[in-house]
């Protein structure tokens, strides 16, 4: 994976000390709260509160109109259609509002568009189907705010529309009886970062004439799942949604979630288990086919039926994983055959017949590997190409796409994720134009970052600290699990786990020994050896085995101590700018002394089996990044090494003069070196 820039959070220590004393919480916890902006009595009290604090649903503009419109339709016996979405937020929104309206006596059904054939949001073909079923009112959940033309079509057929959505507003709002969206300026809301299911719950709250506790007991688990899946900030009312939802899942789950709980066997589910175990299975149904199967799973009340439907979710998720791996392998093969695909600012890889439901996930893998915005584009048989994009923090992918709109049929999205549709013949033009935009507007590309909450001595990594950290739960966006930096640890041993799929590290500092697990890394791919002095970014938790408590330490990231992030990112950027625009930078040239340093290190280590970046960090205080890369190319041209992802030493044929290699001759000319 790409090297990340470590950013250590800062906080007002005096303020943290005062909060620690006033609220009787651990000093470390108080520091973490202050570093995350939870730094006054009101916000700390609200964050630590165990009560369910809710705002009035009528603080949303149009909420009264929405509840009256739907209520009148129920009273008049009109057929209502809930128009949902195929992701986890849309599925839980649909299941919640469907169940609630049925309990209110509504004649209601739902419609979720097919991801592949229909795409996101309302479409006219779907409207026709809904009309044929006799619906008089359409209520959207998790979509609809941008459906201006479709809304007019709905009214042209004599139907009405209520929009509930949480996405950003466009320049024009659709025609509707009511539009409930937390981003409307007319709202009287301090907190606006609800997801779709959160808005649907507020609608149910507005319509329900009983006690709020009844709604919480019935639906809060669905709200929690959708809120976690949509990665909205876990503060304000969202935090209460998830906290109460986890209680329901753990103590009295609905039949569907009981099937999930029984199958996985976890004693106490946290937000992490829901995000990584349940949400992908719900999402898989929409990615691979018919999302309505996930809705039917969530609303089922029969134990055997739920068990069967959960098994189907698992099978579809497995199929999704297989499809994802197949596409990722093909993308990596294309990059290996054509490395120029990843030398630019933005990566655009296209292939025929990629499943549209998983291209976004594959794009995320490519971003993680190369630390660059990435598009994975699937070309259909008719020459239409559709792509999914993911970005790095700080690079607005939506603005970048907008600058290339002439190449596209349509596009949409957000700063970090987007989708495009274009003709196959335009892919190369789009690749060039979006890279031109990135080069012009981002001379220095934003690096991927890892937030370190606190530098800490390994002596403080204890079960007791893990216990204290529980007050921060539930974790999620804007409230992630704490990451601690432990520095200058001597690596003692590396032990393979799970048939070599993971590793356990034993490390020591001043007599304190810790053990940490690094998931997803084999011993063969681990670039460090016993004796190395390492810095680790770790998360900690408590595990119980045979009624004894143990500390679990998970290594999030590992690097050689004294790694200089600033030097690395500047030098790599200089190297890439030269490759893209031939911009001169004398520090790129590897002179004889630099080449000797690099080659000697390769000789001592009998080549190199890890990434070129890992090799750079071994030599960082003696060379620049560009010098390493040009030296390796010169070594290859001189017959000293073979580059194939790894570095294999060769026996040179005769005397070698590196300065006469083509790469160094060209480099000297362009740098105007004598």
Coordinates of N, CA and C in Angstrom, one line a residue, residues 73-75 77-78 99-108:
X73 N -53.0 10.6 2.2 CA -53.0 9.5 1.3 C -53.4 8.2 2.0
X74 N -53.0 8.0 3.2 CA -53.4 6.8 4.0 C -54.8 6.9 4.3
X75 N -55.3 8.0 4.8 CA -56.7 8.2 5.1 C -57.6 7.9 3.9
X77 N -57.0 6.0 1.4 CA -56.8 4.7 0.8 C -56.1 4.7 -0.5
X78 N -55.2 5.8 -0.7 CA -54.4 5.9 -1.9 C -53.2 5.0 -1.8
X99 N -42.1 -0.5 6.6 CA -42.7 -1.1 7.8 C -43.5 -0.1 8.6
X100 N -43.0 1.1 8.7 CA -43.8 2.1 9.5 C -45.1 2.5 8.8
X101 N -45.1 2.7 7.5 CA -46.4 3.1 6.9 C -47.4 1.9 6.9
X102 N -46.8 0.7 6.8 CA -47.7 -0.5 6.9 C -48.4 -0.5 8.3
X103 N -47.6 -0.2 9.3 CA -48.2 -0.2 10.7 C -49.2 0.9 10.8
X104 N -49.1 1.9 10.0 CA -50.1 3.0 10.0 C -51.3 2.8 9.1
X105 N -51.3 1.6 8.5 CA -52.5 1.2 7.7 C -52.4 1.6 6.3
X106 N -51.2 2.0 5.8 CA -51.1 2.4 4.4 C -51.1 1.3 3.4
X107 N -51.6 1.6 2.2 CA -51.5 0.7 1.1 C -50.2 1.1 0.4
X108 N -49.2 0.4 0.7 CA -47.8 0.8 0.3 C -47.0 -0.3 -0.3

